Coordinates of C-alpha atoms in Angstrom, one line a residue:
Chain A
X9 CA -34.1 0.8 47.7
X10 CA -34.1 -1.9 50.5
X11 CA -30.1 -3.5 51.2
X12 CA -31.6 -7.1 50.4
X13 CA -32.8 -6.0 46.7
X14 CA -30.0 -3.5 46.1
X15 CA -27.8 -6.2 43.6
X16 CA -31.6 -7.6 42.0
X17 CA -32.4 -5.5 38.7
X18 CA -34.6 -7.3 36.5
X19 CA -34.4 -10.3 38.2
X20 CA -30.3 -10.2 37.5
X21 CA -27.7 -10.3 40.1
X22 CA -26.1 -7.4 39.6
X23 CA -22.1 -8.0 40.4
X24 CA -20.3 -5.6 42.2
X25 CA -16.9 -6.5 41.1
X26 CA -15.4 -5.7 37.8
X27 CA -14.3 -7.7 35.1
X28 CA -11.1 -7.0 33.3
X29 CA -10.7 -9.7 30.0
X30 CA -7.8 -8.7 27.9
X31 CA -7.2 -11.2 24.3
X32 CA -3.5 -12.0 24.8
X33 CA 0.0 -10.4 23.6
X34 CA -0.9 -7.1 25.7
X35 CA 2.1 -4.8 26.2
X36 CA 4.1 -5.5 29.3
X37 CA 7.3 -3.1 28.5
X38 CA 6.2 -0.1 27.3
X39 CA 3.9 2.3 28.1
X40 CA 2.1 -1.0 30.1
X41 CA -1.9 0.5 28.7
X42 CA -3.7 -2.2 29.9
X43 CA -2.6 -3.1 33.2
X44 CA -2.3 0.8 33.9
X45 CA -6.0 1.0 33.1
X46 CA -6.4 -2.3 35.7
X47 CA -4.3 -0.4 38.2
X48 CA -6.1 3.0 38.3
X49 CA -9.6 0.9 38.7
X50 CA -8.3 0.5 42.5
X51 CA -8.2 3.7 44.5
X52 CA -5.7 2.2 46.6
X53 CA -1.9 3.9 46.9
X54 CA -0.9 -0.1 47.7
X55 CA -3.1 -2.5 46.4
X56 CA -2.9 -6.3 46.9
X57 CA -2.6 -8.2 43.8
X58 CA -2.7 -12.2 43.2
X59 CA -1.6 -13.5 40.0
X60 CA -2.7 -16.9 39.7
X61 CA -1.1 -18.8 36.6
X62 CA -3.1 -22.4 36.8
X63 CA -3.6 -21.7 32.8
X64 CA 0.3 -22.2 32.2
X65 CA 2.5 -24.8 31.4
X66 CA 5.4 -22.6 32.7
X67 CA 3.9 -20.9 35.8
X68 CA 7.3 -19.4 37.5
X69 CA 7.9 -17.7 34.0
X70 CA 4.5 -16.6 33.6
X71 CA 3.8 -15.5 37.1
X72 CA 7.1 -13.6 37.0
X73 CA 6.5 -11.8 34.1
X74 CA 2.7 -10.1 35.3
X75 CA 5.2 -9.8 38.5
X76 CA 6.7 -7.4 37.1
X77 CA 4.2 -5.6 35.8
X78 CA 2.0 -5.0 39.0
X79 CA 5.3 -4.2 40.5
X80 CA 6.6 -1.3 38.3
X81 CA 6.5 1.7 39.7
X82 CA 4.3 1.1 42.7
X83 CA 4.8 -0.2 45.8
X84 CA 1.8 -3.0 45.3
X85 CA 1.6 -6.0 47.2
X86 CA 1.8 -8.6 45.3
X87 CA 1.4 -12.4 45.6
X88 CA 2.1 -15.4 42.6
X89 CA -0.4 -18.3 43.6
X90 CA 0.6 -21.3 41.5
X91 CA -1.8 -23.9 42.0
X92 CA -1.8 -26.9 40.0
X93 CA -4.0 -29.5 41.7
X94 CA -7.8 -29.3 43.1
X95 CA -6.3 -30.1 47.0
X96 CA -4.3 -26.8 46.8
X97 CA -7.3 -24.9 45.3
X98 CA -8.7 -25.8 48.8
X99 CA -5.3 -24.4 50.8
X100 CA -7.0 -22.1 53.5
X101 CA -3.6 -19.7 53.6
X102 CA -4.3 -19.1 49.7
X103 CA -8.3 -18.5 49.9
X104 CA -7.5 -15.8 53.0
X105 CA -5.0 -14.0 50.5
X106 CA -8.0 -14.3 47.6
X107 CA -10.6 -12.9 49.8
X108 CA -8.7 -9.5 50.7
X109 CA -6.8 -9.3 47.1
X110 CA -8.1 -6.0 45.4
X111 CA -6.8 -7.2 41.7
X112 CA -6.8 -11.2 41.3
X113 CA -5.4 -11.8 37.7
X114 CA -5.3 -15.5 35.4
X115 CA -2.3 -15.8 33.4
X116 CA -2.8 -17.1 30.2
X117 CA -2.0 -20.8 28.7
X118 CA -4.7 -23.6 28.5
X119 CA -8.3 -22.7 29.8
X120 CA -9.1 -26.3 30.5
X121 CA -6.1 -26.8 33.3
X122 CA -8.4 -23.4 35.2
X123 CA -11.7 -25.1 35.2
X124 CA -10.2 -28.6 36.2
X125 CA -8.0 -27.4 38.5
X126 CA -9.8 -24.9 39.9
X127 CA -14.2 -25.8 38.7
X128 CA -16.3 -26.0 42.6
X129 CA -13.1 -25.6 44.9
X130 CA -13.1 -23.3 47.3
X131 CA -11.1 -20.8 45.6
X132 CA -13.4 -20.7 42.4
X133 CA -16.2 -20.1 45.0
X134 CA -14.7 -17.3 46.8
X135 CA -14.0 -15.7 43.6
X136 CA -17.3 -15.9 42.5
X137 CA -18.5 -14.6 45.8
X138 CA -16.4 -11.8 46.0
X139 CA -17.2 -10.8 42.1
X140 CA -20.7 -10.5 43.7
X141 CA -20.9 -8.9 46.6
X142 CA -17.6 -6.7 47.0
X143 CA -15.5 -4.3 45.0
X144 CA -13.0 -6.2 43.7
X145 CA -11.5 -6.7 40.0
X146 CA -11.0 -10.3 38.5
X147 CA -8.7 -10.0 35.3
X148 CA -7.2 -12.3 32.8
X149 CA -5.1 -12.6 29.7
X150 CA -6.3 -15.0 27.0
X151 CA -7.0 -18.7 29.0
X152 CA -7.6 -16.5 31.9
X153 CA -9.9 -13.9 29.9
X154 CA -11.6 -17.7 27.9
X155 CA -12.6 -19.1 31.3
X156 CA -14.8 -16.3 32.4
X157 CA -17.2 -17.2 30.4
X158 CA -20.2 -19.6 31.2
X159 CA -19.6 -21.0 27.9
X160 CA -16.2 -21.6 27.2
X161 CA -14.3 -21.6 23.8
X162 CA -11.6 -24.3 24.8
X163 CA -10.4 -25.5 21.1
X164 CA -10.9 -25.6 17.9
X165 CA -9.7 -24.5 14.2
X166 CA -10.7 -21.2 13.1
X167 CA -10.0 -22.5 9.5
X168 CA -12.9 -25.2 9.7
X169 CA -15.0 -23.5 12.4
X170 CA -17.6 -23.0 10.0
X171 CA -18.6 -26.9 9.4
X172 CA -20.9 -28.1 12.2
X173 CA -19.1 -29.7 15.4
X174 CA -15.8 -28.7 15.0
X175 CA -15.5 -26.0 17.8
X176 CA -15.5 -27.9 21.5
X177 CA -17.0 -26.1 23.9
X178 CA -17.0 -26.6 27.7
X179 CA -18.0 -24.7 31.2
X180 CA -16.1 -22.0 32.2
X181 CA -15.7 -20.2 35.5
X182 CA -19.3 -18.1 35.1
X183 CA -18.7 -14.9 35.6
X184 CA -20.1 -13.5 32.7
X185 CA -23.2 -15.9 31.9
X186 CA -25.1 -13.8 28.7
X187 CA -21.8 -14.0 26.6
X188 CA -19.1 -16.0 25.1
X189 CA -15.1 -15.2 25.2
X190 CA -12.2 -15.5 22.6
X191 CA -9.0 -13.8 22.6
X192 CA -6.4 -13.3 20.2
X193 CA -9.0 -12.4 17.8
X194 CA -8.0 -10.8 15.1
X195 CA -4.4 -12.0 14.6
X196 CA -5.9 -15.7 14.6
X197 CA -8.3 -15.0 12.2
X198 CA -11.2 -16.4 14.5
X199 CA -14.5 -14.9 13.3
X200 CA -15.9 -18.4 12.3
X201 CA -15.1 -19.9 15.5
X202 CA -17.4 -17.6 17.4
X203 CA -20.1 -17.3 14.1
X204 CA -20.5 -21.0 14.6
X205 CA -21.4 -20.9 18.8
X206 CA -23.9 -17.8 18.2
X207 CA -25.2 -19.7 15.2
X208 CA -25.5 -22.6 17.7
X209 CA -27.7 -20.0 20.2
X210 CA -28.5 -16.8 19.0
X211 CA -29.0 -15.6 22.6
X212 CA -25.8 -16.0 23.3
X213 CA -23.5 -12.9 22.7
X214 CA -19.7 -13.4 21.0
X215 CA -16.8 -11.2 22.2
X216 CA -14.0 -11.4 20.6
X217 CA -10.7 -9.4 22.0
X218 CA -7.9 -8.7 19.8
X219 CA -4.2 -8.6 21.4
X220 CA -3.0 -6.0 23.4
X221 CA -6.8 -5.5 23.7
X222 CA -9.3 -5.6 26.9
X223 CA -12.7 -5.0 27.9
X224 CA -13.9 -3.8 31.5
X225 CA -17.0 -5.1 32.3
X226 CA -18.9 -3.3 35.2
X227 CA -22.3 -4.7 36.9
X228 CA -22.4 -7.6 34.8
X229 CA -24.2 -5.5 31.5
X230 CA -21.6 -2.4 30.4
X231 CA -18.3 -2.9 28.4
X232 CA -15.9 -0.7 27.9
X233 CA -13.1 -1.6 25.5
X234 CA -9.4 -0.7 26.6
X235 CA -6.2 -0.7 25.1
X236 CA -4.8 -0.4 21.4
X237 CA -6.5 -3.1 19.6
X238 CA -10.0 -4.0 18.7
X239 CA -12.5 -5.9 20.4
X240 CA -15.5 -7.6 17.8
X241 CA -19.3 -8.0 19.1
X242 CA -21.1 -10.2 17.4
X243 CA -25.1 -10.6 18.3
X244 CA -26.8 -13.3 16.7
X245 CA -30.1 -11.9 18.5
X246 CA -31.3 -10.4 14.9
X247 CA -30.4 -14.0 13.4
X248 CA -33.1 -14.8 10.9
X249 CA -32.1 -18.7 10.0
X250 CA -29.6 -20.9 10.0
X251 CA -29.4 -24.5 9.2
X252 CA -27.2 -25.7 11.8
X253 CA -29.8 -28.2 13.2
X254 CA -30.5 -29.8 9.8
X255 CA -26.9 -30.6 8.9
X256 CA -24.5 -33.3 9.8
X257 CA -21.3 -33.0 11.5
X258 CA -18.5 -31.3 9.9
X259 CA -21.3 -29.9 7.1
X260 CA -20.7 -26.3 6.2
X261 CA -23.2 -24.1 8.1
X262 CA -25.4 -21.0 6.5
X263 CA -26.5 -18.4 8.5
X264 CA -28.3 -15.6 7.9
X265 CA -28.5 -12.2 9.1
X266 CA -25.8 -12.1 11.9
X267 CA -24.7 -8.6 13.3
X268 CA -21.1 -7.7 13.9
X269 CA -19.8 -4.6 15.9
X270 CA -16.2 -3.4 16.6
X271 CA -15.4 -1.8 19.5
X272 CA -12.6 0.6 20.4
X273 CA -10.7 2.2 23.4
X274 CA -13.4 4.9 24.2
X275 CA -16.4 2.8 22.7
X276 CA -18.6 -0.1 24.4
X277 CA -20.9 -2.7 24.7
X278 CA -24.3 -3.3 26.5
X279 CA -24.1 -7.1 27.3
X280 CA -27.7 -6.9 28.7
X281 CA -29.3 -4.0 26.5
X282 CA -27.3 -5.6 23.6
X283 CA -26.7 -2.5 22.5
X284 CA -23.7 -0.4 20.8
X285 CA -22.1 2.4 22.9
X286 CA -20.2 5.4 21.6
X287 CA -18.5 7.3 23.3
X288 CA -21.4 9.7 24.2
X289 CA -23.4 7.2 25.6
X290 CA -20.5 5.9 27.9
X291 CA -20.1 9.4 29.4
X292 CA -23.7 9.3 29.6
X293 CA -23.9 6.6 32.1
X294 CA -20.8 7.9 33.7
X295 CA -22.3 10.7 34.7
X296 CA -26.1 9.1 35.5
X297 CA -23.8 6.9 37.8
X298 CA -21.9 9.6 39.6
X299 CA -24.9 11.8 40.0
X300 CA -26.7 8.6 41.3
X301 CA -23.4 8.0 43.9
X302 CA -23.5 11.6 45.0
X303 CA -27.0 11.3 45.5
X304 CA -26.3 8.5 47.6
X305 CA -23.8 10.0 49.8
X306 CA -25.9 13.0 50.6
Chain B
X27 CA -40.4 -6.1 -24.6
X28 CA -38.4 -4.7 -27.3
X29 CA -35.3 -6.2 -28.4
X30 CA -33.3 -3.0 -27.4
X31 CA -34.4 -2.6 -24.0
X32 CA -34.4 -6.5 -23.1
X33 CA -31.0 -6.1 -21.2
X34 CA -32.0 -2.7 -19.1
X35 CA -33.4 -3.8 -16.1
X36 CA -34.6 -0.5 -13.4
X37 CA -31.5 1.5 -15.6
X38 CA -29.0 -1.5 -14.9
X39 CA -27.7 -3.0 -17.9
X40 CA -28.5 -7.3 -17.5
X41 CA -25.5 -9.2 -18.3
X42 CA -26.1 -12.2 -20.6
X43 CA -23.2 -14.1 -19.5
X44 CA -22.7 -15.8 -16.3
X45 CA -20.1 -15.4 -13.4
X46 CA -18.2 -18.2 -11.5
X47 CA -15.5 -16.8 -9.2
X48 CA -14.1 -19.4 -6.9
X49 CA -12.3 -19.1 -3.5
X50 CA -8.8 -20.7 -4.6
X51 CA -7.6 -24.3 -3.9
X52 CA -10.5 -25.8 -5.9
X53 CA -10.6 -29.7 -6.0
X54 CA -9.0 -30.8 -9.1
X55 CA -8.6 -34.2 -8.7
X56 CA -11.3 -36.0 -6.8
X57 CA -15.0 -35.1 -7.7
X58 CA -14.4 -31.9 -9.0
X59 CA -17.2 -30.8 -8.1
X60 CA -16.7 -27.1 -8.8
X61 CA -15.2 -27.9 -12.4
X62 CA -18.3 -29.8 -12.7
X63 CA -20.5 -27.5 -12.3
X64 CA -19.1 -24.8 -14.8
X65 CA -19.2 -27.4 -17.5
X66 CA -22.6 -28.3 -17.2
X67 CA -23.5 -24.7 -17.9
X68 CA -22.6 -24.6 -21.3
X69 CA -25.4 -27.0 -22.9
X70 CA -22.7 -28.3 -25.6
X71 CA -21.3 -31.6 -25.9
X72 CA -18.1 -29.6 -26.9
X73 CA -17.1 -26.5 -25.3
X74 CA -14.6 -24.1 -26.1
X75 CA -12.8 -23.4 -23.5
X76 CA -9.9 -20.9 -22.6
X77 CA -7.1 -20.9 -19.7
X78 CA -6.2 -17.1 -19.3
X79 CA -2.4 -17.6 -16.9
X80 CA -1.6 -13.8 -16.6
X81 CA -1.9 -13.8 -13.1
X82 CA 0.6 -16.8 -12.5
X83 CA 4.0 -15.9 -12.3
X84 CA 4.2 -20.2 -13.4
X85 CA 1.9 -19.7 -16.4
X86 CA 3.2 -22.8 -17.9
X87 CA 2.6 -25.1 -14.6
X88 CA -0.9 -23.4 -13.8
X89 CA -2.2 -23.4 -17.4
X90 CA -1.4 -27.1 -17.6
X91 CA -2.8 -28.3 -14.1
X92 CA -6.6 -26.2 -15.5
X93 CA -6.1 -27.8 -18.7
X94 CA -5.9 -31.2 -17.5
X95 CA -9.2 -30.3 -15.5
X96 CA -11.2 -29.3 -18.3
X97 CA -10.2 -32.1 -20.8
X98 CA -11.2 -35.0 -18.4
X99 CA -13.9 -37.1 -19.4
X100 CA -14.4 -34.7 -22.2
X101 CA -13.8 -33.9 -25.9
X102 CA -13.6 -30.5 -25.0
X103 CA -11.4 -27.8 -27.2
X104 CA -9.1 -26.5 -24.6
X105 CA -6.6 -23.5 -25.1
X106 CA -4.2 -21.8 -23.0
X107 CA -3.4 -18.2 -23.1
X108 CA -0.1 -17.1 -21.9
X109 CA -0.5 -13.4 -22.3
X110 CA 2.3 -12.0 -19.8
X111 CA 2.6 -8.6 -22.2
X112 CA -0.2 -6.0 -23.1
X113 CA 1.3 -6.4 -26.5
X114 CA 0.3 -10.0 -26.5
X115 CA -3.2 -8.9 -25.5
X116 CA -3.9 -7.1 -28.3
X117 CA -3.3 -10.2 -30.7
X118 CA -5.6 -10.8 -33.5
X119 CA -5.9 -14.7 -33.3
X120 CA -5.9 -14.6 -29.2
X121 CA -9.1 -12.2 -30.2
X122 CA -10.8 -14.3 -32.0
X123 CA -10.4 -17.4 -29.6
X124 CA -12.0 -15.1 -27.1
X125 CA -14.5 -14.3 -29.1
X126 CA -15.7 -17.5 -29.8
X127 CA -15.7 -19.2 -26.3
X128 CA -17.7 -20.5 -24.4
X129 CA -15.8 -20.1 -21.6
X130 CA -13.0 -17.7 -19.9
X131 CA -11.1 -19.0 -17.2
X132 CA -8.6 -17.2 -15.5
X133 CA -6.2 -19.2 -12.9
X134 CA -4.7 -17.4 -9.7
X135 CA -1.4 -15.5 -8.7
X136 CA -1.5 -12.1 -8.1
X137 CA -4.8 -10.0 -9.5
X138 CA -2.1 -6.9 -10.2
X139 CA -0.9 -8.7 -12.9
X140 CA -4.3 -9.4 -14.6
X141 CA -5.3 -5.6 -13.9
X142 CA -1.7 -4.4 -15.1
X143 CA -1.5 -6.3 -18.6
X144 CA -5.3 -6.6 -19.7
X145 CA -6.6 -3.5 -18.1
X146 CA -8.5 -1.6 -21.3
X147 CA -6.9 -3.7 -23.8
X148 CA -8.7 -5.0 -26.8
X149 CA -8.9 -8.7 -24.8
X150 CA -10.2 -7.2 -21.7
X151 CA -12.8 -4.9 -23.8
X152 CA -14.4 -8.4 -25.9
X153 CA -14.2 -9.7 -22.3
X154 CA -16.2 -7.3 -20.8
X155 CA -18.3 -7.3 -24.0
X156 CA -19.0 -10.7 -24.6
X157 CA -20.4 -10.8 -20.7
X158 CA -22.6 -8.1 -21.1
X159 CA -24.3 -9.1 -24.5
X160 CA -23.5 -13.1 -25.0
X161 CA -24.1 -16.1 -23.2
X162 CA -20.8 -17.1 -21.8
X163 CA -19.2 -18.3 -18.9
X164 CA -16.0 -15.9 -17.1
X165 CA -14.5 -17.8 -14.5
X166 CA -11.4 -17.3 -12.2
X167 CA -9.7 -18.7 -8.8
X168 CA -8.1 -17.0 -6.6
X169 CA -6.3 -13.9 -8.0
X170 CA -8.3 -14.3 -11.1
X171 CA -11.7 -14.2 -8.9
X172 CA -11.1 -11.2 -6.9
X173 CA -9.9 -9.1 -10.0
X174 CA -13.8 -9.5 -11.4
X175 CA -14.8 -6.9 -9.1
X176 CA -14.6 -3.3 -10.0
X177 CA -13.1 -2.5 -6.8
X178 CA -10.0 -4.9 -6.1
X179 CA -8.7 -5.8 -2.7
X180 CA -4.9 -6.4 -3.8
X181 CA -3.2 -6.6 -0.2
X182 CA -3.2 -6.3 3.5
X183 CA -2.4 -8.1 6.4
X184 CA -5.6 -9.6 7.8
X185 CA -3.6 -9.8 10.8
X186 CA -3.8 -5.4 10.7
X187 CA -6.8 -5.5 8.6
X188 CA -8.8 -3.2 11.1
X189 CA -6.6 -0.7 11.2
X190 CA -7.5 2.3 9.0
X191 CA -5.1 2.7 5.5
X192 CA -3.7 -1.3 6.1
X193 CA -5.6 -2.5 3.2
X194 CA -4.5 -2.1 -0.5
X195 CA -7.5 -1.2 -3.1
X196 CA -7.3 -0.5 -6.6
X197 CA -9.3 -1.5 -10.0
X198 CA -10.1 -4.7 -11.5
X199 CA -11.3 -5.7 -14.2
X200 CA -14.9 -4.7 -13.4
X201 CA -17.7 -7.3 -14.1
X202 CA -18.8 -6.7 -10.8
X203 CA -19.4 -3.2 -9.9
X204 CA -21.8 -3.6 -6.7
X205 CA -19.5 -6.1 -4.8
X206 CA -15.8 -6.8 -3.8
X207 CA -14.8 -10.3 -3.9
X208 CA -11.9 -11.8 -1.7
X209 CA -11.0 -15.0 -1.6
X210 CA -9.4 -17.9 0.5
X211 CA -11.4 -16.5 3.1
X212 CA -12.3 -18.8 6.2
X213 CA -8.8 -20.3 5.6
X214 CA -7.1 -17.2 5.8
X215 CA -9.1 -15.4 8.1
X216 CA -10.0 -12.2 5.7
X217 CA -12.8 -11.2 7.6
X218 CA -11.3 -7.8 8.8
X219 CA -10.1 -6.9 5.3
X220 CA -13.6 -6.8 3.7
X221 CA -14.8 -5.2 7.1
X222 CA -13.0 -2.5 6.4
X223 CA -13.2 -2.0 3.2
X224 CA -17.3 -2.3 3.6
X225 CA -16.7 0.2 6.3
X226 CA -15.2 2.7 4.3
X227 CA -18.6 3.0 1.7
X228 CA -21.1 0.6 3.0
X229 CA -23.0 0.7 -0.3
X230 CA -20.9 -2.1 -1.5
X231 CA -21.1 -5.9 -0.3
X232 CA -17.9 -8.2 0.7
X233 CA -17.7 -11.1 -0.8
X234 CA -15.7 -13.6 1.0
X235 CA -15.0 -16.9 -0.9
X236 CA -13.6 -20.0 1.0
X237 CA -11.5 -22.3 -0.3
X238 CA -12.9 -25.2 -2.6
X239 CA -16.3 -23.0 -2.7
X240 CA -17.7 -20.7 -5.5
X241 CA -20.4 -18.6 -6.3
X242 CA -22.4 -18.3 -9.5
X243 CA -23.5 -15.0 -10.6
X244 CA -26.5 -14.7 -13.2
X245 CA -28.0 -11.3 -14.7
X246 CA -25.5 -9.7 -12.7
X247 CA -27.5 -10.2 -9.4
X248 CA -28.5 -13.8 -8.3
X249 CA -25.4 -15.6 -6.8
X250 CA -25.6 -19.3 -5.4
X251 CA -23.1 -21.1 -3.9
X252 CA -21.1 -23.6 -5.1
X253 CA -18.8 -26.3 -3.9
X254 CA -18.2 -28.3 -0.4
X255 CA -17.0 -24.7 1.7
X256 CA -18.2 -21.3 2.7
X257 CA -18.9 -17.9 1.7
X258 CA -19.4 -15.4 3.7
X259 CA -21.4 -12.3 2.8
X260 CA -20.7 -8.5 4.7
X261 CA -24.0 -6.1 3.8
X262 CA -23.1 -2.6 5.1
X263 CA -26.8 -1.7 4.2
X264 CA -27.9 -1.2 7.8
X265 CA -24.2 -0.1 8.8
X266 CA -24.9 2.7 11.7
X267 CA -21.9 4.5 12.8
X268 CA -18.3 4.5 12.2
X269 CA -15.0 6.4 13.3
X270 CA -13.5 5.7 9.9
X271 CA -13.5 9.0 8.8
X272 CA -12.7 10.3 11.9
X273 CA -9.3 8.2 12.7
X274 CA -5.8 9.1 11.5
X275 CA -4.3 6.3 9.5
X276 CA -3.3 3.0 11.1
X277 CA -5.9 3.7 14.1
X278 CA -8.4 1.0 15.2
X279 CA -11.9 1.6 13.4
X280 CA -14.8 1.0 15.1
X281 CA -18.1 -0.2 13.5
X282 CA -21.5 -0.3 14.6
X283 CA -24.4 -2.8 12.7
X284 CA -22.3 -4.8 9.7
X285 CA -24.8 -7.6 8.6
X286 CA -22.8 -10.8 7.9
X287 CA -23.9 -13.9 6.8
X288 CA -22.8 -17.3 5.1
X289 CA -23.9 -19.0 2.0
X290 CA -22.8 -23.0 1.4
X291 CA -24.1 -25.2 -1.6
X292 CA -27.8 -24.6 -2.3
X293 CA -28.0 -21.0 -0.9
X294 CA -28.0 -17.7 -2.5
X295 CA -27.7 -14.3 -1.7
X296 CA -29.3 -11.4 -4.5
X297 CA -26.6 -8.2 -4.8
X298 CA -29.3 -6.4 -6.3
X299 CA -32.3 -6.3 -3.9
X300 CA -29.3 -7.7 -0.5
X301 CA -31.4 -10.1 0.2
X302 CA -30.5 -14.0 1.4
X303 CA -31.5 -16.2 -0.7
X304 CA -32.9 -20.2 1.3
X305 CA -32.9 -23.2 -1.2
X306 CA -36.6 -22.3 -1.5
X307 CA -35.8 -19.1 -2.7
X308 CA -33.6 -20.2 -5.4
X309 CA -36.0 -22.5 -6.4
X310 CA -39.0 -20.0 -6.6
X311 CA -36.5 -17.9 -8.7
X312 CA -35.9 -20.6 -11.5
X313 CA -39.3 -21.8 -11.6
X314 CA -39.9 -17.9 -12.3
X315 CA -37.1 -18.1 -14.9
X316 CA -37.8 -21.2 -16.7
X317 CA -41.7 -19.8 -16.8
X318 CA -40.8 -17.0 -18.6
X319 CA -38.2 -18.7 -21.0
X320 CA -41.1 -21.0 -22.0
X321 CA -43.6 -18.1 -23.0
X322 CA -40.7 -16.1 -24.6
X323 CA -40.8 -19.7 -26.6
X324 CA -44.3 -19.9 -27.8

């Protein structure tokens, strides 16, 4: 395989960052799952770490809490980058620290302020570069996990989200572009909100993380679910009809024939395959990947 | 077709009577739209109708708010049943008034209390008997919907619902033995309770009523959707893997392949054959009907 075409499979990109989205609530006292999962992704003894918290309305809190967290035990370096208009998302000093960072993590709070504050600056740009072409892991916590997405989730109530028009929708960052993001899953009770954007395009495929919950998402296509919580899959490619383009606004939508997964720590997700993954067939490609690294290396 | 056999159908017993279990927080004092709907039913100028308020711990209150329902616009011949003792369903003259309507309504509160006090009492028994072998209508909200199934969901925290032992089951009253009905449920988010419970023997399908929505149920198979909301409809038919039996109690359960889809007013789904029923449908199955109620005629 040529250099140029190595990231080109099937005409996709193939990313060589990981993803880390986690729904919200996740443990930052105890046993700290999650972000011990984020940690050991990086076979670093110090790793560099930016938290950004554009998402909150209380960044110093926010920041200082996921400070903590990366700091515990470790001797990481890490860095809080509060930026709150489009002119610091520019700051040079700030994009040099993004471009070496091994972990860069969103806070949570409101997705909107991350892709107004931070949609075509250079700091979006660099992430999405780096996501690309270097080994790096971009993680977030409910806003931060939201804006990943192409299509972004940014409001809506789960108790009317299955009347037509009531769930807005806007553009995320991009890193994931063949699925859609919601967080706090379970414990908000928001199946309808992502029935009604599959409905919408059955193409699309709905992830929803529960709290204290995370997926890792490696080359763009396989996810792995992490944590203690559940993570739902729903894949409106075996949708048979709905009637979402005949109704009126705020009409209640039919749909028929959507398919709904749950995924657990040890269980996963083909994004591009859309395809369910047991445990089995995770250690599958575990070991087709290693075998095809060592192979490599020789 | 002999008169004996005329209610076996493929060694299922047909019910005569008809089914209308409804979400909870029905309109009663605009359109009334679902109220509506069960009167016109019952081809009588006027009906007999009875309020069953077991389930209420405000019989009183609830009886009189259904009461006031039915008698508008109407020279209907209303009653209220109080029965709050299994003594009290026993009674002779409550018997008879059962007997003789022409339509059962049983208001909401907790579906223990209906299962508790009517379960295999003489009241429950012409109940079950008048449904299977007389035109009548049994109707409930709420509480008195999701006792109808044969398999009750009683409690559990949506919130927890995915979680293996976090949902409470026991019997109800049993007019529906291929389904479990739960109700209030876009509002409440319930979508992880019946996902469990569907989980646990995918032969059964959830039936998840919104609020101010209802579903007909005729022969005991064919259910269309009333009202201005949602239903949502979980078929574990083509359910391929879970860990359910696997996990200890309280662990995450993970599901491969649950089939869910949503039914609003015009749309149908059959519980015998699991198959969505379009408006077209609907309408191909009582043209069918009315066919074969005129030749029974001639």
């Amino acid at each position: 395989m040529s250099k140029d075409s190595s990231y080109i499979y099937e005409n996709r990109i193939i990313p060589k960052g990981l993803l880390v989205a986690i729904g919200g609530n996740e443990d930052k006292e105890h046993d700290l799952q999650i972000f011990n999962t984020i940690l050991s992704l990086v076979n670093k003894k110090r790793k560099s770490i930016e938290i950004i918290t554009t998402a909150s309305s209380y960044p110093e809190e926010a920041g200082m809490a996921y400070y903590k967290v990366f700091t515990r035990d470790s001797e990481n370096n890490v860095g809080l980058m509060h930026i709150s208009t489009r002119e610091q998302a520019s700051d040079a000093s700030l994009l040099k620290r993004i471009t070496t960072a091994d972990i860069i993590f969103f806070t949570g709070g409101d997705q909107l302020r991350i892709t107004s504050v931070l949609g075509g600056t250079p700091i979006e740009n660099e992430i999405l570069r780096r996501y690309e072409q270097e080994f790096c892991i971009i993680s977030g916590t409910s806003a931060g996990a939201s804006a990943m997405s192409k299509t972004m989730i940014c409001g809506g109530d789960s108790r009317e989200a299955l009347r037509k028009g009531t769930i807005n929708v806007s553009i995320g960052i991009g890193l994931i572009d063949n699925a859609i993001i919601d967080t706090h899953f379970i414990e908000r009770g928001r199946f309808s909100r992502l029935m009604q954007i599959v409905s919408m395009n059955p193409s699309n495929i709905g992830i929803g993380i529960g709290e204290d919950s995370g997926i890792v998402i490696k080359g763009g296509c396989i996810l792995k679910a992490i944590g203690r919580g559940i993570t739902v899959i729903l894949d409106g490619q075996h949708l048979k009809y709905t009637n979402v383009a005949d109704i009126d606004s705020d009409e209640a939508i039919a749909i028929e024939n959507l398919v709904i997964h749950t995924i657990v720590n040890g269980y996963g997700y083909d994004l591009c395959e859309k395809k369910y993954l047991r445990p089995y067939d995770l250690d599958r490609i575990n070991r087709i990947e290693s075998e095809g690294n060592s192979s490599e290396n020789n």
